[in-house]
Tab-separated table of C-alpha atoms and ligand atoms in Angstrom:
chain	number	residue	atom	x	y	z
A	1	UNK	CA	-11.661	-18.944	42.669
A	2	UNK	CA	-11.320	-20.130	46.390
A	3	UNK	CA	-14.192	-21.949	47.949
A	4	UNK	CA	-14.941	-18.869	49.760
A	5	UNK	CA	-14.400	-16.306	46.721
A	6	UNK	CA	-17.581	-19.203	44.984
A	7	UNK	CA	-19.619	-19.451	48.520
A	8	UNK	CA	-19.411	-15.532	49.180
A	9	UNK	CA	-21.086	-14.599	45.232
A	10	UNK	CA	-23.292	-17.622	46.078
A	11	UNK	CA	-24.704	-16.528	48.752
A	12	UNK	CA	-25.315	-12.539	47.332
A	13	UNK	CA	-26.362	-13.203	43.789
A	14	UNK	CA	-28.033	-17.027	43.575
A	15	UNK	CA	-31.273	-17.375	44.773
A	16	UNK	CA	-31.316	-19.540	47.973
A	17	UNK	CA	-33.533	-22.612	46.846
A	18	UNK	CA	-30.749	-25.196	47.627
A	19	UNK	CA	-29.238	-26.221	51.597
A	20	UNK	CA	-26.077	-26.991	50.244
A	21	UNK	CA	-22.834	-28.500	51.550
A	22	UNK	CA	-19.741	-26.220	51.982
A	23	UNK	CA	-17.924	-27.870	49.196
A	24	UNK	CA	-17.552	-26.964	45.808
A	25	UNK	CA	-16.232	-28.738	42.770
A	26	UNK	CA	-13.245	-27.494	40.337
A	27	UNK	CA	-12.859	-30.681	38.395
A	28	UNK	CA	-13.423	-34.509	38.060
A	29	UNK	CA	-12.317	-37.481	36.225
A	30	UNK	CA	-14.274	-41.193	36.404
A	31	UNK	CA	-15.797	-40.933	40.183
A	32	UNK	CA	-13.235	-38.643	42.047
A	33	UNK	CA	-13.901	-35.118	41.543
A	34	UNK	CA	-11.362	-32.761	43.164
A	35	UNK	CA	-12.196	-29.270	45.307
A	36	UNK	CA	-10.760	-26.138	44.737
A	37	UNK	CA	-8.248	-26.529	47.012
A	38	UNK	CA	-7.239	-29.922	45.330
A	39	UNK	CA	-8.924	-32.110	48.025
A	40	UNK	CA	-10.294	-35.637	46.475
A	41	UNK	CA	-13.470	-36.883	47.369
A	42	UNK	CA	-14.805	-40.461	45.871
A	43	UNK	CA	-18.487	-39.795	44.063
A	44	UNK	CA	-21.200	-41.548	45.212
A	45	UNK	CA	-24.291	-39.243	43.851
A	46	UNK	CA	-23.312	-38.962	40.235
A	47	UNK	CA	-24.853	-35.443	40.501
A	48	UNK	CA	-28.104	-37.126	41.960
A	49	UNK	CA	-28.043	-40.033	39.163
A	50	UNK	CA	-27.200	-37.741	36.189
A	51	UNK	CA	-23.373	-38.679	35.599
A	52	UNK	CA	-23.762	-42.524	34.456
A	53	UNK	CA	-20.734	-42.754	33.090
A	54	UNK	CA	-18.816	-40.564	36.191
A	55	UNK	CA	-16.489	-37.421	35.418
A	56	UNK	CA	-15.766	-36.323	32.253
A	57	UNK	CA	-15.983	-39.887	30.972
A	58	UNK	CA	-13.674	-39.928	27.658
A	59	UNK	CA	-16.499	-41.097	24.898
A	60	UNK	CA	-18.988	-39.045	26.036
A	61	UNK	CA	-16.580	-35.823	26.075
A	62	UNK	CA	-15.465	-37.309	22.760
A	63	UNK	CA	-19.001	-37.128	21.452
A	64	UNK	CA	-20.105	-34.222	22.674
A	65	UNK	CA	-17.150	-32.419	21.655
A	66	UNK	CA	-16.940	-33.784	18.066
A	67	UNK	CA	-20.718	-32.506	17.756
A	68	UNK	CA	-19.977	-29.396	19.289
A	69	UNK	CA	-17.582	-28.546	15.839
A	70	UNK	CA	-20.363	-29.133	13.979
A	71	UNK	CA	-23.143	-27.182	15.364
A	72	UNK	CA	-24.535	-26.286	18.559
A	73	UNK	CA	-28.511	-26.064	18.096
A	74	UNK	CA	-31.045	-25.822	14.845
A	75	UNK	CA	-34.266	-25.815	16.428
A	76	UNK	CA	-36.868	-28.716	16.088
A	77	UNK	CA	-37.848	-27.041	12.677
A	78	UNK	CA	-35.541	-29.032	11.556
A	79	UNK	CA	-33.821	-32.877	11.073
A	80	UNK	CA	-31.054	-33.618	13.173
A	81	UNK	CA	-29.054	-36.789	12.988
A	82	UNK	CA	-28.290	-37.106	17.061
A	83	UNK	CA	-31.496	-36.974	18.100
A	84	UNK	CA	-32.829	-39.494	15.646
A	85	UNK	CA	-30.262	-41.833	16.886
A	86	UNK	CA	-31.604	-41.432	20.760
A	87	UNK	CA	-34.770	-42.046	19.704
A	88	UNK	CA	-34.380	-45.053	18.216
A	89	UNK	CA	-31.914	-46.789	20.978
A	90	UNK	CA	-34.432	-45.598	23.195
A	91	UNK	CA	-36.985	-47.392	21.668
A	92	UNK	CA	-35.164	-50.773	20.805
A	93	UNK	CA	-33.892	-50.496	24.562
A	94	UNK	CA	-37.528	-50.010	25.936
A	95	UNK	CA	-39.865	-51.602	23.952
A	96	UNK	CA	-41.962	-48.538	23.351
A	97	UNK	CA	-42.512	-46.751	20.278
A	98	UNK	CA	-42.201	-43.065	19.997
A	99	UNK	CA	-40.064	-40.316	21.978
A	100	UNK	CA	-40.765	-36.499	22.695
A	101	UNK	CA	-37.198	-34.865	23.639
A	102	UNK	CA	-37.642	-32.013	26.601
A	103	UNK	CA	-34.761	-31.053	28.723
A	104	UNK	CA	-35.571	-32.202	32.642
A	105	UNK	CA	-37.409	-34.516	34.497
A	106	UNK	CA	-40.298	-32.348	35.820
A	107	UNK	CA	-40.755	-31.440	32.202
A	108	UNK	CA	-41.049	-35.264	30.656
A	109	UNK	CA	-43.804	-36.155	33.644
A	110	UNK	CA	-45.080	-32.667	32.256
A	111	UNK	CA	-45.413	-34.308	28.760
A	112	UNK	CA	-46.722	-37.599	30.474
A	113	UNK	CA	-49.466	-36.052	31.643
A	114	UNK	CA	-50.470	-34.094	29.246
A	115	UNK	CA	-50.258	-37.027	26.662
A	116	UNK	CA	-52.552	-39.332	29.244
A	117	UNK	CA	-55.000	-36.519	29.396
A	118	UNK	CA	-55.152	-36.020	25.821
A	119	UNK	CA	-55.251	-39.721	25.044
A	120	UNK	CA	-58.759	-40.024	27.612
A	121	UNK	CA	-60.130	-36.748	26.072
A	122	UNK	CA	-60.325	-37.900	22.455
A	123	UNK	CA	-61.865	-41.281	23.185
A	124	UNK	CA	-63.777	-40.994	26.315
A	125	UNK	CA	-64.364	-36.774	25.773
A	126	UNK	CA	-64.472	-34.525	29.079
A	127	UNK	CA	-64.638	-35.554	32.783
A	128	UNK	CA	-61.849	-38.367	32.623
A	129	UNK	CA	-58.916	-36.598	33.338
A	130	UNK	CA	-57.873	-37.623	37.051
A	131	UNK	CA	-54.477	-39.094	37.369
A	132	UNK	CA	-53.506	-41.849	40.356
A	133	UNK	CA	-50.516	-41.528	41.783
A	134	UNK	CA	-48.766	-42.510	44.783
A	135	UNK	CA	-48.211	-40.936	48.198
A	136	UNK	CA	-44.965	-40.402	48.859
A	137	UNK	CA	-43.821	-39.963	45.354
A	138	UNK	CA	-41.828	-37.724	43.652
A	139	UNK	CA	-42.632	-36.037	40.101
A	140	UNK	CA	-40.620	-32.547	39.943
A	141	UNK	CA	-40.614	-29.139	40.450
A	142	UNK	CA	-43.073	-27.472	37.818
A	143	UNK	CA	-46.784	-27.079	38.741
A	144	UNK	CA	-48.753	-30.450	37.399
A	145	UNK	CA	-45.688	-32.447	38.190
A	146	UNK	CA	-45.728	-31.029	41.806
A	147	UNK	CA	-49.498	-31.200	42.008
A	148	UNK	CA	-48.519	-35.033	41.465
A	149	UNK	CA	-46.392	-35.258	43.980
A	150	UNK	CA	-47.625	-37.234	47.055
A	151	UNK	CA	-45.957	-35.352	49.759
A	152	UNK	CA	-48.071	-32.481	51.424
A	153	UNK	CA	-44.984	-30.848	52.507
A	154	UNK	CA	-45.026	-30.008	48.608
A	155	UNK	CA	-48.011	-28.556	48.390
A	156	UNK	CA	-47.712	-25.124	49.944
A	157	UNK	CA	-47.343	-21.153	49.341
A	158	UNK	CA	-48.063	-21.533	45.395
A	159	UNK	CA	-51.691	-22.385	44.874
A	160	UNK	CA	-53.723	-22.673	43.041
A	161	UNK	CA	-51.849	-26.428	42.205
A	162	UNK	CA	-53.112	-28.066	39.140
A	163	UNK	CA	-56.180	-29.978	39.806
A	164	UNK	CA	-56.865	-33.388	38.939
A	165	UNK	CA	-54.738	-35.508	41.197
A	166	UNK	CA	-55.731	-38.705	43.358
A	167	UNK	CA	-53.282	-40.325	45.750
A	168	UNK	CA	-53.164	-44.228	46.321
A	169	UNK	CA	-51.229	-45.715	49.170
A	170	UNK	CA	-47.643	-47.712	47.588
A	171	UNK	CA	-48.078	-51.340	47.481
A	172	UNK	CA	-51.258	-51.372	48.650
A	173	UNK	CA	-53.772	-53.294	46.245
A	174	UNK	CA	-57.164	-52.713	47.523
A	175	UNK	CA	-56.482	-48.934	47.759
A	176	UNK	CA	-55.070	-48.408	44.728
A	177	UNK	CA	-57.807	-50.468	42.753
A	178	UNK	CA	-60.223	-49.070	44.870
A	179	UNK	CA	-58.861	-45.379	43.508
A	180	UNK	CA	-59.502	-47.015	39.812
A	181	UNK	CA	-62.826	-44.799	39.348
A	182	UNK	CA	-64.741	-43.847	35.946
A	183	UNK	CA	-62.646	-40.199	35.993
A	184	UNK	CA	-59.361	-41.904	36.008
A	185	UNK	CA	-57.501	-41.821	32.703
A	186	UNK	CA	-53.925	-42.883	34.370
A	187	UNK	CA	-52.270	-43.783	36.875
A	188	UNK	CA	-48.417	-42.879	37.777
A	189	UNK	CA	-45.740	-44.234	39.618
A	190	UNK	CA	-41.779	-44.726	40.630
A	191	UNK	CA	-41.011	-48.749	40.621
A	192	UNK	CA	-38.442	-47.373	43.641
A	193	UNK	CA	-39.534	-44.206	44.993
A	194	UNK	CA	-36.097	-42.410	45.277
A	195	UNK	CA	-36.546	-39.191	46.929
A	196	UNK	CA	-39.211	-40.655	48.877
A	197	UNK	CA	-36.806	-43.208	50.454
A	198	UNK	CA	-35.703	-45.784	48.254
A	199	UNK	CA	-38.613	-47.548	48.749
A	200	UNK	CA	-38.906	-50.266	45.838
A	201	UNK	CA	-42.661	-51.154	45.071
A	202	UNK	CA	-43.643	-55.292	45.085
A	203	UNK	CA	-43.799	-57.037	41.883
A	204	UNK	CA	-47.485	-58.542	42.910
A	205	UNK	CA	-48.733	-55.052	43.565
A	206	UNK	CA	-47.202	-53.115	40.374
A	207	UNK	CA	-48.929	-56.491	38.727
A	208	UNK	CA	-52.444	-56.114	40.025
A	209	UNK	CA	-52.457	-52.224	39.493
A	210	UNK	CA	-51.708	-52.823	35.812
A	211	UNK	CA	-53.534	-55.876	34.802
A	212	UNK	CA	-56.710	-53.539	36.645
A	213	UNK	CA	-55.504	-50.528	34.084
A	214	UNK	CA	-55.585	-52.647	30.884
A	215	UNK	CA	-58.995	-53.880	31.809
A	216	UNK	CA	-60.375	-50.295	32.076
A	217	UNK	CA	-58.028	-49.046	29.518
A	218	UNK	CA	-56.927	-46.631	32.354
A	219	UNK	CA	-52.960	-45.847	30.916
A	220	UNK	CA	-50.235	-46.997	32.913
A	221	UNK	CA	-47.151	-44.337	32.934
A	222	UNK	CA	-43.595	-45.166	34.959
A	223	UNK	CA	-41.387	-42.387	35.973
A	224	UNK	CA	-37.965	-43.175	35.234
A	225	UNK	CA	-36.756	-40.203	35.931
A	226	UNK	CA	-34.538	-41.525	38.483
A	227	UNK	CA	-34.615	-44.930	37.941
A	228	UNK	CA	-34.021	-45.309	34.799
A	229	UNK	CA	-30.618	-45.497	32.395
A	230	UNK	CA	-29.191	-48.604	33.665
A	231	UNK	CA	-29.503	-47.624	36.940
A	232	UNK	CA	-31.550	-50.817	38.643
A	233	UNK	CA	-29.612	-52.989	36.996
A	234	UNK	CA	-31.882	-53.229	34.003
A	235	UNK	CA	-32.246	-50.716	31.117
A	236	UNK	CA	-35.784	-49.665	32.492
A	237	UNK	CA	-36.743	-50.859	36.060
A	238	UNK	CA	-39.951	-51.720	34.926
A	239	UNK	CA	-38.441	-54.292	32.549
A	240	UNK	CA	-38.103	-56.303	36.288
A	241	UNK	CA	-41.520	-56.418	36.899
A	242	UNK	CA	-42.727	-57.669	33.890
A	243	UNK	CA	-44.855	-54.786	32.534
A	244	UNK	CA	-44.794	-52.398	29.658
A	245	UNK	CA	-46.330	-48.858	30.396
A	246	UNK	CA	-47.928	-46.709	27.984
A	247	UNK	CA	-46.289	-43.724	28.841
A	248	UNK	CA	-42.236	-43.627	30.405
A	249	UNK	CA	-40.448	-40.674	31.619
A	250	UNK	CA	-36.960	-40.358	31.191
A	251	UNK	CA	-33.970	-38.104	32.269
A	252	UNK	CA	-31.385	-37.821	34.949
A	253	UNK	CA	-28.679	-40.449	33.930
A	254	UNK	CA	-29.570	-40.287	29.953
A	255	UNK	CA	-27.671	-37.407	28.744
A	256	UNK	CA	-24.736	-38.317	30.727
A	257	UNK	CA	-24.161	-35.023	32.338
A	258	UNK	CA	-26.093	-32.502	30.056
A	259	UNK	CA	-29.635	-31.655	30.526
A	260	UNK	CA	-32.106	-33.771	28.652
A	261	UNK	CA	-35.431	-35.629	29.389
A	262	UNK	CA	-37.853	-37.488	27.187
A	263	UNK	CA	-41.383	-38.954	27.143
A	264	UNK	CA	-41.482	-42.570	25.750
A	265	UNK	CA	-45.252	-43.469	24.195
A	266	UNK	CA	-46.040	-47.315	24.028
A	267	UNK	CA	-48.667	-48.980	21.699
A	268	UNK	CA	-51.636	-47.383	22.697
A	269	UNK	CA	-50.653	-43.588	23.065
A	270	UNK	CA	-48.080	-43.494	19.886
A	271	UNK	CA	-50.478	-41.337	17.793
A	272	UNK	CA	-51.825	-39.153	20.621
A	273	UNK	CA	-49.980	-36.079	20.231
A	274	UNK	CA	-49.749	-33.828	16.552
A	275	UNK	CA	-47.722	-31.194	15.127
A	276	UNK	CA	-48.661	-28.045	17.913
A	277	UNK	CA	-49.343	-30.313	20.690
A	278	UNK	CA	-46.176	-29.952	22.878
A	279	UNK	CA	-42.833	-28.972	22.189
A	280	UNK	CA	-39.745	-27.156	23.647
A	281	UNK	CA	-36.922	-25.146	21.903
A	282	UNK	CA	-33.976	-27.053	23.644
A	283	UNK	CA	-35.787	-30.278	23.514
A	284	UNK	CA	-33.497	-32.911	21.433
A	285	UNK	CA	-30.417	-30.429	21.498
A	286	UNK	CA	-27.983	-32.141	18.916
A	287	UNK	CA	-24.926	-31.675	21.248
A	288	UNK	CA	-27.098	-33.275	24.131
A	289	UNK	CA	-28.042	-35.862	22.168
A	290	UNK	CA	-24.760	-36.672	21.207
A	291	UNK	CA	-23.685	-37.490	24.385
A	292	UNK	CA	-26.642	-39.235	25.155
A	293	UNK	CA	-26.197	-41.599	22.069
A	294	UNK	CA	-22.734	-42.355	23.756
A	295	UNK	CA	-24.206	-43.398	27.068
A	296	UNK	CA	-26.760	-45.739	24.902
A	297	UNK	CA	-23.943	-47.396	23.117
A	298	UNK	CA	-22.577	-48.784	25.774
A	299	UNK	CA	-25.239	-49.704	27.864
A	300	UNK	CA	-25.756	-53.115	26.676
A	301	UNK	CA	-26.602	-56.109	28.318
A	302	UNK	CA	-23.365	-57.003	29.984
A	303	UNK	CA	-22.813	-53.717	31.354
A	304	UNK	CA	-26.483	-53.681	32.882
A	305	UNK	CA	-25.114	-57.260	34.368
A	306	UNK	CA	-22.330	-55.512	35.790
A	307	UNK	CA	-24.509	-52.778	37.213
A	308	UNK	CA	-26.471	-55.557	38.781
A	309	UNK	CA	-23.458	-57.293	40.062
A	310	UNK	CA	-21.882	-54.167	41.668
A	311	UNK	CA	-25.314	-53.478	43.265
A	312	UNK	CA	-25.206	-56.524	45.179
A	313	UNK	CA	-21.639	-56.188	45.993
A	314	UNK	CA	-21.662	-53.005	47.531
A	315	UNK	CA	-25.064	-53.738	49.660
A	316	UNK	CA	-23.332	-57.351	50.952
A	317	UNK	CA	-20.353	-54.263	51.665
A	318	UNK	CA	-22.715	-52.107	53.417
A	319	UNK	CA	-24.536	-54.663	55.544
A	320	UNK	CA	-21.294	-55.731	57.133
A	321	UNK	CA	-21.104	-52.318	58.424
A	322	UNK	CA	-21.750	-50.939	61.857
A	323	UNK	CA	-24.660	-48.583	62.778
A	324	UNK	CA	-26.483	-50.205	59.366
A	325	UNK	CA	-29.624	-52.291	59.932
A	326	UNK	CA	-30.892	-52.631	56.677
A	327	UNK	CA	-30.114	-51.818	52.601
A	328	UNK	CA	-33.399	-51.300	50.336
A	329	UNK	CA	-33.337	-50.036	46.675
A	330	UNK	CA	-32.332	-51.905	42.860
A	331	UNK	CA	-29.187	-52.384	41.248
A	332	UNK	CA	-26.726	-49.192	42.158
A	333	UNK	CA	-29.888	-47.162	43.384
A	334	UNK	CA	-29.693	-47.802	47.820
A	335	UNK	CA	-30.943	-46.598	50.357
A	336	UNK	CA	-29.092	-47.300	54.052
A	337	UNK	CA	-31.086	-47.550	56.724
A	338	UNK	CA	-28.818	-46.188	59.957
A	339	UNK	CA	-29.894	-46.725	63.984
A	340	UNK	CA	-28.196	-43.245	63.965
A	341	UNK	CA	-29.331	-39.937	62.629
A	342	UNK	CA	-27.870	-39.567	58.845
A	343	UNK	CA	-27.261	-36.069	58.541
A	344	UNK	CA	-24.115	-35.518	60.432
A	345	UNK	CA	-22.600	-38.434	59.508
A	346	UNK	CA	-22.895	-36.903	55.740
A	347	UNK	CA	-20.805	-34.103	56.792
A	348	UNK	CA	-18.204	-36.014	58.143
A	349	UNK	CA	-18.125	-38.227	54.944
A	350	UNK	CA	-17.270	-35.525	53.180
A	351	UNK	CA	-14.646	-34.302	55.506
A	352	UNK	CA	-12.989	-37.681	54.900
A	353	UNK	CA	-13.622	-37.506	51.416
A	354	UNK	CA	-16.758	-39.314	50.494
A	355	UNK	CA	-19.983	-37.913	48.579
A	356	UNK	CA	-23.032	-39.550	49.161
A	357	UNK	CA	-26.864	-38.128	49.083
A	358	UNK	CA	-29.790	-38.791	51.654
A	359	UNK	CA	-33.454	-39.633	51.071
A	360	UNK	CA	-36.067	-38.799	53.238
A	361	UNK	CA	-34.116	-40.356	56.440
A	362	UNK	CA	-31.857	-42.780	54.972
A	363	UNK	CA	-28.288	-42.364	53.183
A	364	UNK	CA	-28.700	-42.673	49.281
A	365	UNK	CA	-26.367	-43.898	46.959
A	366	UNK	CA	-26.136	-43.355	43.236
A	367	UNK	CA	-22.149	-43.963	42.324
A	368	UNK	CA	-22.067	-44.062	38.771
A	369	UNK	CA	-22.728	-47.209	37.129
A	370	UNK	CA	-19.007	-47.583	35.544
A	371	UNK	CA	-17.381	-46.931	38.766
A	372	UNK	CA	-14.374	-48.996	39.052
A	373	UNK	CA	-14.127	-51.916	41.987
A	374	UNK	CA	-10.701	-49.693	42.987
A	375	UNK	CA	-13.001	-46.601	43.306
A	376	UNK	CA	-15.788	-48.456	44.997
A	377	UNK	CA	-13.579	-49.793	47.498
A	378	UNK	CA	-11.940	-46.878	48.259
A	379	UNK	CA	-15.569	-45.268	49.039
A	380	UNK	CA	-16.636	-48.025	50.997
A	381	UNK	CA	-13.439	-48.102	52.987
A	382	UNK	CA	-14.461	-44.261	54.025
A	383	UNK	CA	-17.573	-45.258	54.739
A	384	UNK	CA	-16.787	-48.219	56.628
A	385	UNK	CA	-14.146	-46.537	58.669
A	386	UNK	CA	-16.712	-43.453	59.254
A	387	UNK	CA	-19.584	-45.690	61.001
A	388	UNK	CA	-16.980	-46.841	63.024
A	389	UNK	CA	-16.130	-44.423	64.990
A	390	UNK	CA	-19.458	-43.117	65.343
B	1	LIG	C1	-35.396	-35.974	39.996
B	1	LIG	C2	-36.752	-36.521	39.698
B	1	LIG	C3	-37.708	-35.773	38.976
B	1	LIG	C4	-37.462	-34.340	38.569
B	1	LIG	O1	-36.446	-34.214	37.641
B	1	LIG	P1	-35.829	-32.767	37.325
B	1	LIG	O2	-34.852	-33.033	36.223
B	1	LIG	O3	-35.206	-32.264	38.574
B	1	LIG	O4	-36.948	-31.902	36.880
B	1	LIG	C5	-38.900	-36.383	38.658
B	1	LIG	N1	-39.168	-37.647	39.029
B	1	LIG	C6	-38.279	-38.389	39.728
B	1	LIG	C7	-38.618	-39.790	40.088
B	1	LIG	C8	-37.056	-37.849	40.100
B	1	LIG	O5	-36.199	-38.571	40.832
């Protein structure tokens, strides 16, 4: 099919939730993906964070593949060996201690929530269920993650939202503590709020807020939805701020492509949920998790070195640039702060063959993290050669 044969069923059969761009993609390979037409365009979103390892990456095809002959999907009824495996890298990658498999990022700040909750209910009983979060964040689409997501311009047309929801100013300390009260059984947070801005959060403040939680026994949970899977630079971007949560969510980059999120229990919470507690029928999909265990393989230190490494690189790149006055974010998660208004210069990217995503009113960039210095440079050529003749 054409572009226009895709764009014209598009636009009569799928329902219009997305603004998208007038592009569509026929095929990929590392971080070029290729239109219909045949016209190449350098990747600089990974599918919003999802495609660590770029276009269909030859391991993780590989894997996925080889599990594929074997079969498809048992149910969680049953043992499977792939998911096993993803738990346990998971685990010896984090720190924490158990893992509940759903299949998206709403859904695993879903299972966060409902594990904190659970967690305060059993040893404190009713009326400490209220979860801190931040303003400004970003949790998902479904209703408790929306209802915890600090933005008022989600909160609209499909009330009633799930109750139960405080909102603390970022990297403010006296605000946050202050929000600390005898109903709070968690607080929640992005260590860089991604569609928010890129806005990392201070080491002092993520600090304070915690050391006040384990005081009050108050559980500390990190969505990693975004920033997680290598992506800062460190397997977890809370392993930079010297912390361990008691409750992670996980999705985006880990299954490589496929759809796949988890909930990560520390310490405290790894006995709080039993058998009819939570579940999902796709959750730990053995072809998923295949893939997944790929990705986890190789994701050892010196690749989360290089991920580091090519972070700094291309934001020395980018602040070289005209029009650019100043590059925020961790490892190969930035956010590009223009004196010019980002949205048609995304377009014209794209017209000269580069794909990158905004936030809020920056330009965000989430190449993925085994991008090649050719690729990279090729990208930032485009990009370079873009600002300049705006
Ligand atoms: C993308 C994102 C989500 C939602 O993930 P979905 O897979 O779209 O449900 C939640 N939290 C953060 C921080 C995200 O970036």
């Amino acid at each position: 099919m054409t572009f226009e044969d895709i764009k014209k069923l598009d636009d009569e059969y799928v329902m219009h939730t997305y603004g998208r761009y007038q592009l569509a993609i026929a095929h990929g390979k590392s971080a070029t993906c290729y239109a219909p037409d045949g016209k190449a365009y350098i990747d600089f979103t990974s599918g919003i964070g999802v495609n660590s390892m770029g276009f269909a990456d030859e391991g993780w095809v590989a894997a996925v593949t080889a599990q594929l002959h074997k079969f498809q999907h048992i149910s969680n009824l049953y043992y499977t060996d792939p998911c096993v495996q993803v738990a346990k890298l998971l685990c010896e990658k984090s720190g924490m201690k158990k893992v509940f498999f759903g299949n998206s990022g709403a859904e695993a700040n879903e299972g966060v929530i409902k594990a904190a909750r659970k967690y305060s209910f059993q040893k404190y009983g009713e009326g400490r269920s209220k979860i801190v979060a931040l303003e400004n964040s970003f949790h998902g689409r479904t209703m408790a993650a929306l209802s915890a997501t600090g933005q008022s311009a989600y909160h609209n047309f499909f009330f009633p939202f799930v109750d139960g929801f405080v909102f603390a100013q970022a990297n403010d300390i006296d605000d946050t503590l202050g929000k600390l009260t005898d109903d709070v059984c968690a607080v929640m947070m992005e260590m860089v709020q991604g569609e928010g801005g890129v806005l990392p959060l201070e080491k002092e403040y993520v600090q304070a807020v915690y050391k006040a939680c384990q005081e009050k026994d108050i559980l500390f949970i990190v969505d990693e939805v975004q920033t997680g899977i290598g992506r800062t630079g460190s397997f977890y971007s809370y392993q930079q701020f010297d912390i361990m949560p008691d409750l992670v969510s996980s999705a985006k980059g880990l299954g490589g492509g496929l759809p796949i999120g988890a909930v990560l229990f520390g310490e405290k919470t790894e006995e709080v949920l039993v058998p009819g507690d939570h579940g999902s029928t796709f959750g730990g999909n053995p072809v998923v998790c295949a893939g997944a265990v790929e990705i986890l393989n190789r994701m050892d230190d010196a690749f989360l070195a290089e991920v580091a490494k090519k972070g700094e690189y291309i934001k020395s790149e980018l602040l070289k640039m005209k029009h650019v006055t100043d590059v925020a974010g961790m490892g190969m998660m930035l956010g590009i702060e223009l004196d010019t208004d980002v949205k048609p210069i995304v377009n014209t990217l794209m017209d000269n063959g580069l794909l990158v995503l905004t936030a809020k009113h920056k330009m965000r960039l989430l190449p993925p993290l085994n991008i090649t210095y050719e690729e990279l440079d090729k990208g930032l050529a485009i990009l370079k050669e873009t600002l300049e003749k705006i």
